[in-house]
Amino acid sequence: MKHRTIIALATCLLLPAQLAPAQGQVELSVLQWSHFVPEHDPWFDAWAADWGAQNGAGVRVDHINFQQIPQALAGAIDAGEGHSLIQLLTPGAAWVEGLHPLNDVNAAAAATFGERVSTCATASYLPVVDTWYSFALGYLPGPGNYQQGLWAAAGLPQGPTTWQELYETGRTIYAEAGVPLGLGLSPEVDSQAAVYSALWSFGGSVQDESEQVVLNSPETVAAVRFLAQMQREAMSAEVFGWTPASNNLALIAGEVSYIINPVSAYRSLQKIDPEAAADIHFTPALAGPEGAYAGTNGVLAYVIPRYVEGRELELAKKFLLDHAGDYGDAVEHSELYSFPCYPATATQLDAWLDHDPFGSQPADKLAVLKGAGEWTAYVGHPGPANPAVAQFFAENHLVNMVARVALGEVTAEDAVAEAHARAEAIFDAWHAKGLVGGGEGR
Amino acid sequence: MNAIMSRWIDDSRLMGIVFLAPATLYIVLLVGLPFVTALLFSVSTATVGDASFNYVGLRNFANVWQTPAFRDALVNTFSFTVIAQICTIILANILAQLLTTPLPQRRSGRIGMWIARMLLILPWATPLSLSVVGWLWMFDSKYSPIDYIFRELALLGPGTVWGPANNLIWLGKPLLAKASIIFVHVWRMTPLATVILMAGLSSIPTDLLDQAEVDGSRYFRTLFQVKLPLIMPIMLISLLFGFIFTFGDLTVVYILTRGGPITHTLTLPMYSFLVGIDGGNLAQGAAVSLFIFPVLLLVAVVLLRTASRAEVR
């Protein structure tokens, strides 16, 4: 017994010594959100450890819920210490003054990997200060996920291709089969992605390319009126109280006919009930009167806070470029959930989408995601995701204005005018800070 | 040396300073400094990326005041707090009365009372975030156990009073979402209030109660005219605790609704968090949070003065 105790104590004393970086070795710490496809994180942790061994650095990876990333980053910048690299999912331009410019990393990536998906640029570059404040490696396309059996019975086996079809046939399915559409109208990211998708497809937007607020437009009013009507006639009230997991759970339970979401819900269903998963099919962005856009459910962008210096900073930048170089593995281990910002880093993607290596039936059902970069847009579209856009997003105004009309609290015109006024105030504050452009017209 | 020590110890003024110093330091560091920082942020252009000080006067306060979401948050914060505290104090009084009744003579009865007291304190002892996640599941729009019970009681579902839907959708309907937030606050605060009131009830001299009984006072007359007036000061302290905890709470709303549906459950701490941290506008976030301060100060002063007067009487 005594020997065992001594061995246990010795192990406890020696183990930290083995795990800790060697004397003088730089330690890189990475904070990122827990991936929605659980298989991704063990792969990433192993990849990071291997990278550390090859580059003479200790690498520690911490995973937290994506909703806690903003406060973690704010705390780290304020304290002047913390992780070397922090991965964001939501817009990060508000932190730009506390971050290292990554113009060099983005330039090096462009030179090495070539063309970048425009959504990733929108999420990383702040034109008014000509700064790349983050390095985006991947993005999450948000296709439509639908139950083919229900939609085929309603006459659309290929699923809806337009917002009008979604509304009309979704309403029919709800009336006849009792299964509603599942587009959230709650203060959370998936709801926001769905509402932004409709807004852009109807020709509205929060700002224009020159970062002027243009929310109050006939197009926005039409989009809001349309979504509110669709909620009243083709959805249940539960969408007003959804969390980010709710649409996934509803699809898995077979209780909604259509959701807008990356493939994570489908991947979960494949593991739980392959037969039900075989009935889930996908649509690209739905077309509206002015185009077909789908708001991305997130961009996987890393930032390096200013407190990171010297060798740690050099290694952090190298880590990012090396990670980008191996991004094909990340796409594969995310089970085709994360898409590459630089298509050249995952050249196998189209082949995987044509023949899903994760057992889709039929094997090519994900092929509709080919070219997702062309119809995926990020908050701020058609302008950059500047800090004002990010604050407007964080305050959930777009979702709230639709929900208020759906619940009959205000007219679409009033809801849009009110949200526009708030957007103006937010934009003015950030413009005064010099982080939003549009000086001429403001 | 001993003489010096002895002189110091005998110096009541010095000893007063020494004994008060840790508490003062604690208040200055953990309350005073953050408060001053928030004040400075609120009149500046501070953001999460750059907290440097550029004075802009009261612009941030004016900015948030014009926001309908802010006004909703203000109203919700008040109404949630007041309703939750009224419910809490009524429930706590009932529970405290029950739990301070003389213990049953039988052993099993005493054990039962002991278990009841232990269970009572559990909601307060459980970490708030964990217990609220539990409530998030309880209020789930599809799989709510509460809805299941209602369905089993034939109160919910097709052909029932609350039907035909199978679920009440607690967090998706404005009124139910508000009620859910208030309910969790009451559930959370009742144990603390009960324990405080139990302490108050236990401290009532028994000869007063005996005298009331001899004078022919029945249960409710004793309760309302003897017990409650006597424990009024301690009840006001309990109310003050409850008010401060509920008014400044972020956890319950953050986990259950994040302020939704729309802004029907948005509170000042939640709105401050959305603007200041998620939205990155630290200055406006600080301005929102500072609206909490005068209210809490006023409530604290009023309740403490009332408690003090009640005690003197």
Tab-separated table of N, CA, C and O in Angstrom, chain B residues 160-265:
chain	number	residue	atom	x	y	z
B	160	THR	N	-58.727	19.702	-24.463
B	160	THR	CA	-58.592	20.067	-23.047
B	160	THR	C	-58.712	21.586	-22.891
B	160	THR	O	-58.743	22.318	-23.873
B	161	VAL	N	-58.739	22.032	-21.613
B	161	VAL	CA	-58.895	23.474	-21.368
B	161	VAL	C	-57.794	24.317	-21.995
B	161	VAL	O	-58.036	25.395	-22.525
B	162	TRP	N	-56.559	23.830	-21.862
B	162	TRP	CA	-55.446	24.623	-22.400
B	162	TRP	C	-55.025	24.137	-23.783
B	162	TRP	O	-54.021	24.572	-24.308
B	163	GLY	N	-55.751	23.188	-24.362
B	163	GLY	CA	-55.411	22.632	-25.666
B	163	GLY	C	-55.755	23.597	-26.767
B	163	GLY	O	-56.099	24.747	-26.506
B	164	PRO	N	-55.677	23.182	-28.043
B	164	PRO	CA	-55.365	21.812	-28.444
B	164	PRO	C	-53.868	21.498	-28.512
B	164	PRO	O	-53.485	20.355	-28.701
B	165	ALA	N	-53.008	22.513	-28.354
B	165	ALA	CA	-51.568	22.247	-28.471
B	165	ALA	C	-51.107	21.317	-27.349
B	165	ALA	O	-51.698	21.295	-26.272
B	166	ASN	N	-50.055	20.562	-27.649
B	166	ASN	CA	-49.522	19.645	-26.653
B	166	ASN	C	-48.524	20.307	-25.711
B	166	ASN	O	-48.089	19.705	-24.737
B	167	ASN	N	-48.131	21.529	-26.082
B	167	ASN	CA	-47.138	22.229	-25.263
B	167	ASN	C	-47.558	23.676	-25.019
B	167	ASN	O	-48.173	24.298	-25.874
B	168	LEU	N	-47.187	24.175	-23.851
B	168	LEU	CA	-47.519	25.568	-23.548
B	168	LEU	C	-46.525	26.549	-24.173
B	168	LEU	O	-46.818	27.717	-24.331
B	169	ILE	N	-45.337	26.048	-24.527
B	169	ILE	CA	-44.256	26.867	-25.093
B	169	ILE	C	-43.915	27.999	-24.121
B	169	ILE	O	-44.126	29.183	-24.375
B	170	TRP	N	-43.376	27.595	-23.000
B	170	TRP	CA	-43.109	28.516	-21.893
B	170	TRP	C	-42.257	29.720	-22.294
B	170	TRP	O	-42.561	30.840	-21.911
B	171	LEU	N	-41.191	29.455	-23.027
B	171	LEU	CA	-40.250	30.549	-23.292
B	171	LEU	C	-40.494	31.218	-24.643
B	171	LEU	O	-39.762	32.119	-25.038
B	172	GLY	N	-41.526	30.783	-25.352
B	172	GLY	CA	-41.809	31.351	-26.670
B	172	GLY	C	-42.975	32.327	-26.673
B	172	GLY	O	-43.209	32.987	-27.678
B	173	LYS	N	-43.704	32.400	-25.578
B	173	LYS	CA	-44.837	33.327	-25.511
B	173	LYS	C	-44.528	34.397	-24.464
B	173	LYS	O	-44.118	34.069	-23.339
B	174	PRO	N	-44.760	35.667	-24.822
B	174	PRO	CA	-44.330	36.761	-23.946
B	174	PRO	C	-44.757	36.613	-22.481
B	174	PRO	O	-43.928	36.681	-21.580
B	175	LEU	N	-46.048	36.355	-22.251
B	175	LEU	CA	-46.520	36.300	-20.859
B	175	LEU	C	-45.929	35.113	-20.102
B	175	LEU	O	-45.502	35.238	-18.955
B	176	LEU	N	-45.917	33.955	-20.776
B	176	LEU	CA	-45.377	32.758	-20.121
B	176	LEU	C	-43.879	32.901	-19.879
B	176	LEU	O	-43.355	32.416	-18.867
B	177	ALA	N	-43.178	33.539	-20.815
B	177	ALA	CA	-41.731	33.734	-20.640
B	177	ALA	C	-41.467	34.625	-19.431
B	177	ALA	O	-40.586	34.344	-18.609
B	178	LYS	N	-42.260	35.697	-19.309
B	178	LYS	CA	-42.118	36.580	-18.138
B	178	LYS	C	-42.393	35.800	-16.853
B	178	LYS	O	-41.656	35.889	-15.873
B	179	ALA	N	-43.480	35.012	-16.897
B	179	ALA	CA	-43.851	34.236	-15.708
B	179	ALA	C	-42.744	33.237	-15.355
B	179	ALA	O	-42.454	33.014	-14.171
B	180	SER	N	-42.125	32.646	-16.375
B	180	SER	CA	-41.056	31.670	-16.129
B	180	SER	C	-39.872	32.325	-15.436
B	180	SER	O	-39.290	31.763	-14.497
B	181	ILE	N	-39.502	33.510	-15.909
B	181	ILE	CA	-38.366	34.223	-15.299
B	181	ILE	C	-38.692	34.551	-13.834
B	181	ILE	O	-37.882	34.304	-12.934
B	182	ILE	N	-39.894	35.061	-13.610
B	182	ILE	CA	-40.293	35.416	-12.237
B	182	ILE	C	-40.315	34.167	-11.357
B	182	ILE	O	-39.823	34.166	-10.228
B	183	PHE	N	-40.857	33.078	-11.905
B	183	PHE	CA	-40.947	31.840	-11.136
B	183	PHE	C	-39.549	31.378	-10.693
B	183	PHE	O	-39.355	30.998	-9.534
B	184	VAL	N	-38.587	31.418	-11.605
B	184	VAL	CA	-37.245	30.951	-11.240
B	184	VAL	C	-36.627	31.859	-10.181
B	184	VAL	O	-35.962	31.378	-9.255
B	185	HIS	N	-36.879	33.158	-10.285
B	185	HIS	CA	-36.378	34.069	-9.244
B	185	HIS	C	-37.003	33.733	-7.888
B	185	HIS	O	-36.317	33.709	-6.869
B	186	VAL	N	-38.299	33.467	-7.895
B	186	VAL	CA	-38.980	33.142	-6.635
B	186	VAL	C	-38.426	31.836	-6.075
B	186	VAL	O	-38.109	31.723	-4.889
B	187	TRP	N	-38.281	30.856	-6.958
B	187	TRP	CA	-37.744	29.542	-6.552
B	187	TRP	C	-36.363	29.697	-5.948
B	187	TRP	O	-36.005	29.045	-4.970
B	188	ARG	N	-35.594	30.591	-6.533
B	188	ARG	CA	-34.215	30.778	-6.101
B	188	ARG	C	-34.137	31.539	-4.769
B	188	ARG	O	-33.345	31.208	-3.900
B	189	MET	N	-34.970	32.580	-4.623
B	189	MET	CA	-34.837	33.460	-3.462
B	189	MET	C	-35.612	32.993	-2.234
B	189	MET	O	-35.286	33.383	-1.114
B	190	THR	N	-36.635	32.163	-2.444
B	190	THR	CA	-37.475	31.757	-1.308
B	190	THR	C	-36.681	31.075	-0.179
B	190	THR	O	-36.903	31.378	0.995
B	191	PRO	N	-35.755	30.165	-0.477
B	191	PRO	CA	-35.028	29.526	0.617
B	191	PRO	C	-34.284	30.518	1.509
B	191	PRO	O	-34.361	30.435	2.731
B	192	LEU	N	-33.592	31.478	0.897
B	192	LEU	CA	-32.841	32.441	1.696
B	192	LEU	C	-33.798	33.253	2.571
B	192	LEU	O	-33.571	33.414	3.778
B	193	ALA	N	-34.877	33.722	1.937
B	193	ALA	CA	-35.841	34.521	2.697
B	193	ALA	C	-36.435	33.688	3.835
B	193	ALA	O	-36.610	34.186	4.956
B	194	THR	N	-36.712	32.420	3.564
B	194	THR	CA	-37.302	31.554	4.598
B	194	THR	C	-36.352	31.383	5.770
B	194	THR	O	-36.755	31.487	6.946
B	195	VAL	N	-35.099	31.136	5.462
B	195	VAL	CA	-34.123	30.927	6.532
B	195	VAL	C	-33.986	32.191	7.370
B	195	VAL	O	-33.934	32.141	8.609
B	196	ILE	N	-33.959	33.349	6.699
B	196	ILE	CA	-33.858	34.615	7.442
B	196	ILE	C	-35.088	34.797	8.349
B	196	ILE	O	-34.972	35.140	9.525
B	197	LEU	N	-36.262	34.517	7.786
B	197	LEU	CA	-37.484	34.685	8.585
B	197	LEU	C	-37.568	33.659	9.715
B	197	LEU	O	-38.058	33.969	10.809
B	198	MET	N	-37.069	32.448	9.446
B	198	MET	CA	-37.056	31.434	10.513
B	198	MET	C	-36.205	31.905	11.681
B	198	MET	O	-36.564	31.733	12.855
B	199	ALA	N	-35.071	32.527	11.337
B	199	ALA	CA	-34.201	33.054	12.394
B	199	ALA	C	-34.950	34.132	13.181
B	199	ALA	O	-34.881	34.181	14.414
B	200	GLY	N	-35.677	34.961	12.443
B	200	GLY	CA	-36.446	36.015	13.099
B	200	GLY	C	-37.521	35.448	14.006
B	200	GLY	O	-37.670	35.882	15.153
B	201	LEU	N	-38.245	34.461	13.507
B	201	LEU	CA	-39.324	33.858	14.302
B	201	LEU	C	-38.773	33.173	15.556
B	201	LEU	O	-39.388	33.216	16.624
B	202	SER	N	-37.611	32.535	15.399
B	202	SER	CA	-37.027	31.831	16.551
B	202	SER	C	-36.599	32.801	17.643
B	202	SER	O	-36.462	32.415	18.803
B	203	SER	N	-36.326	34.055	17.227
B	203	SER	CA	-35.816	35.003	18.216
B	203	SER	C	-36.937	35.716	18.998
B	203	SER	O	-36.670	36.507	19.889
B	204	ILE	N	-38.198	35.449	18.629
B	204	ILE	CA	-39.305	36.090	19.363
B	204	ILE	C	-39.395	35.458	20.754
B	204	ILE	O	-39.481	34.232	20.882
B	205	PRO	N	-39.350	36.284	21.811
B	205	PRO	CA	-39.428	35.714	23.171
B	205	PRO	C	-40.727	34.917	23.343
B	205	PRO	O	-41.804	35.410	22.967
B	206	THR	N	-40.611	33.736	23.915
B	206	THR	CA	-41.794	32.880	24.030
B	206	THR	C	-42.838	33.468	24.990
B	206	THR	O	-44.028	33.200	24.867
B	207	ASP	N	-42.351	34.293	25.965
B	207	ASP	CA	-43.328	34.841	26.901
B	207	ASP	C	-44.323	35.774	26.202
B	207	ASP	O	-45.482	35.876	26.587
B	208	LEU	N	-43.864	36.423	25.106
B	208	LEU	CA	-44.784	37.285	24.350
B	208	LEU	C	-45.883	36.440	23.702
B	208	LEU	O	-47.063	36.791	23.714
B	209	LEU	N	-45.444	35.315	23.132
B	209	LEU	CA	-46.419	34.437	22.465
B	209	LEU	C	-47.361	33.815	23.504
B	209	LEU	O	-48.560	33.672	23.267
B	210	ASP	N	-46.784	33.456	24.663
B	210	ASP	CA	-47.611	32.876	25.728
B	210	ASP	C	-48.651	33.891	26.196
B	210	ASP	O	-49.819	33.569	26.411
B	211	GLN	N	-48.165	35.140	26.324
B	211	GLN	CA	-49.069	36.203	26.769
B	211	GLN	C	-50.236	36.381	25.791
B	211	GLN	O	-51.390	36.501	26.187
B	212	ALA	N	-49.890	36.338	24.479
B	212	ALA	CA	-50.926	36.485	23.453
B	212	ALA	C	-51.932	35.348	23.564
B	212	ALA	O	-53.151	35.563	23.457
B	213	GLU	N	-51.406	34.143	23.829
B	213	GLU	CA	-52.289	32.988	23.933
B	213	GLU	C	-53.217	33.116	25.146
B	213	GLU	O	-54.419	32.852	25.076
B	214	VAL	N	-52.601	33.561	26.259
B	214	VAL	CA	-53.397	33.750	27.490
B	214	VAL	C	-54.494	34.785	27.268
B	214	VAL	O	-55.627	34.645	27.729
B	215	ASP	N	-54.138	35.828	26.472
B	215	ASP	CA	-55.117	36.879	26.190
B	215	ASP	C	-56.186	36.442	25.191
B	215	ASP	O	-57.041	37.234	24.799
B	216	GLY	N	-56.078	35.210	24.716
B	216	GLY	CA	-57.115	34.675	23.829
B	216	GLY	C	-56.876	34.933	22.359
B	216	GLY	O	-57.778	34.778	21.530
B	217	SER	N	-55.671	35.358	22.019
B	217	SER	CA	-55.369	35.612	20.607
B	217	SER	C	-55.286	34.294	19.843
B	217	SER	O	-54.595	33.371	20.257
B	218	ARG	N	-55.992	34.239	18.698
B	218	ARG	CA	-55.928	33.017	17.899
B	218	ARG	C	-54.757	33.098	16.930
B	218	ARG	O	-54.041	34.094	16.886
B	219	TYR	N	-54.630	32.058	16.078
B	219	TYR	CA	-53.429	31.909	15.237
B	219	TYR	C	-53.161	33.134	14.368
B	219	TYR	O	-52.071	33.703	14.394
B	220	PHE	N	-54.174	33.556	13.592
B	220	PHE	CA	-53.929	34.631	12.635
B	220	PHE	C	-53.728	35.985	13.316
B	220	PHE	O	-52.942	36.802	12.866
B	221	ARG	N	-54.443	36.191	14.442
B	221	ARG	CA	-54.235	37.446	15.168
B	221	ARG	C	-52.792	37.486	15.713
B	221	ARG	O	-52.106	38.502	15.616
B	222	THR	N	-52.336	36.353	16.249
B	222	THR	CA	-50.953	36.291	16.749
B	222	THR	C	-49.962	36.519	15.611
B	222	THR	O	-48.971	37.232	15.759
B	223	LEU	N	-50.291	35.902	14.485
B	223	LEU	CA	-49.374	36.020	13.338
B	223	LEU	C	-49.255	37.475	12.877
B	223	LEU	O	-48.154	38.009	12.743
B	224	PHE	N	-50.433	38.096	12.629
B	224	PHE	CA	-50.399	39.431	12.018
B	224	PHE	C	-50.139	40.559	13.023
B	224	PHE	O	-49.632	41.600	12.652
B	225	GLN	N	-50.510	40.329	14.295
B	225	GLN	CA	-50.365	41.441	15.236
B	225	GLN	C	-49.224	41.256	16.229
B	225	GLN	O	-48.886	42.195	16.948
B	226	VAL	N	-48.655	40.070	16.257
B	226	VAL	CA	-47.525	39.867	17.174
B	226	VAL	C	-46.263	39.479	16.394
B	226	VAL	O	-45.253	40.189	16.408
B	227	LYS	N	-46.362	38.338	15.685
B	227	LYS	CA	-45.142	37.804	15.059
B	227	LYS	C	-44.620	38.709	13.942
B	227	LYS	O	-43.447	39.089	13.936
B	228	LEU	N	-45.468	39.014	12.963
B	228	LEU	CA	-44.994	39.785	11.811
B	228	LEU	C	-44.455	41.169	12.196
B	228	LEU	O	-43.394	41.564	11.710
B	229	PRO	N	-45.139	41.912	13.080
B	229	PRO	CA	-44.537	43.198	13.479
B	229	PRO	C	-43.169	43.019	14.138
B	229	PRO	O	-42.278	43.828	13.943
B	230	LEU	N	-43.037	41.933	14.913
B	230	LEU	CA	-41.759	41.731	15.602
B	230	LEU	C	-40.627	41.365	14.636
B	230	LEU	O	-39.471	41.706	14.876
B	231	ILE	N	-40.994	40.633	13.581
B	231	ILE	CA	-39.909	40.243	12.659
B	231	ILE	C	-39.809	41.207	11.460
B	231	ILE	O	-39.059	40.947	10.520
B	232	MET	N	-40.556	42.303	11.510
B	232	MET	CA	-40.548	43.247	10.379
B	232	MET	C	-39.132	43.719	9.997
B	232	MET	O	-38.772	43.731	8.815
B	233	PRO	N	-38.299	44.124	10.980
B	233	PRO	CA	-36.960	44.588	10.576
B	233	PRO	C	-36.191	43.521	9.792
B	233	PRO	O	-35.595	43.804	8.761
B	234	ILE	N	-36.263	42.278	10.289
B	234	ILE	CA	-35.496	41.219	9.612
B	234	ILE	C	-36.145	40.861	8.264
B	234	ILE	O	-35.468	40.492	7.306
B	235	MET	N	-37.484	41.027	8.196
B	235	MET	CA	-38.159	40.754	6.920
B	235	MET	C	-37.735	41.787	5.870
B	235	MET	O	-37.559	41.475	4.698
B	236	LEU	N	-37.543	43.019	6.307
B	236	LEU	CA	-37.117	44.058	5.367
B	236	LEU	C	-35.683	43.810	4.887
B	236	LEU	O	-35.340	44.086	3.743
B	237	ILE	N	-34.867	43.265	5.766
B	237	ILE	CA	-33.495	42.917	5.353
B	237	ILE	C	-33.569	41.812	4.293
B	237	ILE	O	-32.871	41.843	3.266
B	238	SER	N	-34.430	40.835	4.540
B	238	SER	CA	-34.607	39.742	3.576
B	238	SER	C	-35.086	40.302	2.228
B	238	SER	O	-34.620	39.904	1.157
B	239	LEU	N	-36.013	41.259	2.311
B	239	LEU	CA	-36.540	41.888	1.101
B	239	LEU	C	-35.432	42.631	0.354
B	239	LEU	O	-35.345	42.593	-0.874
B	240	LEU	N	-34.588	43.289	1.123
B	240	LEU	CA	-33.481	44.038	0.526
B	240	LEU	C	-32.541	43.093	-0.227
B	240	LEU	O	-32.148	43.347	-1.366
B	241	PHE	N	-32.188	41.978	0.427
B	241	PHE	CA	-31.345	40.978	-0.241
B	241	PHE	C	-31.998	40.521	-1.543
B	241	PHE	O	-31.368	40.472	-2.594
B	242	GLY	N	-33.260	40.150	-1.436
B	242	GLY	CA	-33.983	39.636	-2.599
B	242	GLY	C	-34.040	40.657	-3.712
B	242	GLY	O	-33.828	40.349	-4.891
B	243	PHE	N	-34.294	41.902	-3.335
B	243	PHE	CA	-34.398	42.971	-4.337
B	243	PHE	C	-33.072	43.140	-5.070
B	243	PHE	O	-33.022	43.193	-6.295
B	244	ILE	N	-32.003	43.184	-4.287
B	244	ILE	CA	-30.680	43.415	-4.909
B	244	ILE	C	-30.299	42.231	-5.804
B	244	ILE	O	-29.861	42.412	-6.941
B	245	PHE	N	-30.497	41.025	-5.307
B	245	PHE	CA	-30.122	39.843	-6.107
B	245	PHE	C	-30.937	39.769	-7.401
B	245	PHE	O	-30.414	39.457	-8.461
B	246	THR	N	-32.221	40.031	-7.311
B	246	THR	CA	-33.078	39.895	-8.491
B	246	THR	C	-32.850	41.032	-9.477
B	246	THR	O	-32.756	40.823	-10.674
B	247	PHE	N	-32.756	42.252	-8.946
B	247	PHE	CA	-32.599	43.416	-9.814
B	247	PHE	C	-31.305	43.338	-10.632
B	247	PHE	O	-31.274	43.689	-11.805
B	248	GLY	N	-30.269	42.856	-10.015
B	248	GLY	CA	-28.973	42.827	-10.695
B	248	GLY	C	-28.654	41.502	-11.352
B	248	GLY	O	-27.535	41.303	-11.840
B	249	ASP	N	-29.600	40.581	-11.392
B	249	ASP	CA	-29.289	39.236	-11.908
B	249	ASP	C	-29.180	39.196	-13.426
B	249	ASP	O	-30.024	39.734	-14.138
B	250	LEU	N	-28.141	38.523	-13.887
B	250	LEU	CA	-27.970	38.308	-15.321
B	250	LEU	C	-28.224	36.846	-15.682
B	250	LEU	O	-28.787	36.524	-16.735
B	251	THR	N	-27.848	35.942	-14.772
B	251	THR	CA	-27.817	34.520	-15.093
B	251	THR	C	-29.160	33.960	-15.562
B	251	THR	O	-29.216	33.248	-16.575
B	252	VAL	N	-30.212	34.264	-14.829
B	252	VAL	CA	-31.509	33.644	-15.128
B	252	VAL	C	-31.968	34.001	-16.542
B	252	VAL	O	-32.310	33.123	-17.347
B	253	VAL	N	-31.931	35.285	-16.855
B	253	VAL	CA	-32.384	35.717	-18.180
B	253	VAL	C	-31.410	35.242	-19.264
B	253	VAL	O	-31.830	34.784	-20.327
B	254	TYR	N	-30.131	35.330	-18.994
B	254	TYR	CA	-29.113	34.941	-19.991
B	254	TYR	C	-29.303	33.486	-20.415
B	254	TYR	O	-29.256	33.160	-21.592
B	255	ILE	N	-29.531	32.624	-19.449
B	255	ILE	CA	-29.636	31.202	-19.783
B	255	ILE	C	-31.024	30.853	-20.327
B	255	ILE	O	-31.146	30.086	-21.280
B	256	LEU	N	-32.062	31.434	-19.751
B	256	LEU	CA	-33.414	31.025	-20.161
B	256	LEU	C	-33.858	31.639	-21.484
B	256	LEU	O	-34.394	30.948	-22.360
B	257	THR	N	-33.681	32.940	-21.656
B	257	THR	CA	-34.300	33.587	-22.826
B	257	THR	C	-33.399	34.553	-23.581
B	257	THR	O	-33.744	34.969	-24.677
B	258	ARG	N	-32.305	34.962	-22.999
B	258	ARG	CA	-31.459	36.037	-23.553
B	258	ARG	C	-32.308	37.290	-23.859
B	258	ARG	O	-32.024	38.022	-24.798
B	259	GLY	N	-33.351	37.473	-23.101
B	259	GLY	CA	-34.169	38.682	-23.262
B	259	GLY	C	-35.418	38.481	-24.106
B	259	GLY	O	-36.283	39.331	-24.160
B	260	GLY	N	-35.497	37.352	-24.819
B	260	GLY	CA	-36.634	37.125	-25.713
B	260	GLY	C	-37.826	36.551	-24.981
B	260	GLY	O	-37.752	36.280	-23.783
B	261	PRO	N	-38.953	36.334	-25.650
B	261	PRO	CA	-39.235	36.710	-27.033
B	261	PRO	C	-39.161	38.237	-27.221
B	261	PRO	O	-39.658	38.971	-26.362
B	262	ILE	N	-38.559	38.628	-28.319
B	262	ILE	CA	-38.280	40.033	-28.642
B	262	ILE	C	-37.517	40.644	-27.454
B	262	ILE	O	-36.403	40.210	-27.190
B	263	THR	N	-38.160	41.607	-26.754
B	263	THR	CA	-37.483	42.154	-25.567
B	263	THR	C	-38.373	41.953	-24.338
B	263	THR	O	-38.254	42.690	-23.364
B	264	HIS	N	-39.243	40.962	-24.397
B	264	HIS	CA	-40.226	40.804	-23.321
B	264	HIS	C	-39.618	40.357	-22.001
B	264	HIS	O	-40.266	40.493	-20.951
B	265	THR	N	-38.441	39.778	-22.026
B	265	THR	CA	-37.789	39.424	-20.753
B	265	THR	C	-36.418	40.085	-20.633
B	265	THR	O	-35.614	39.684	-19.800
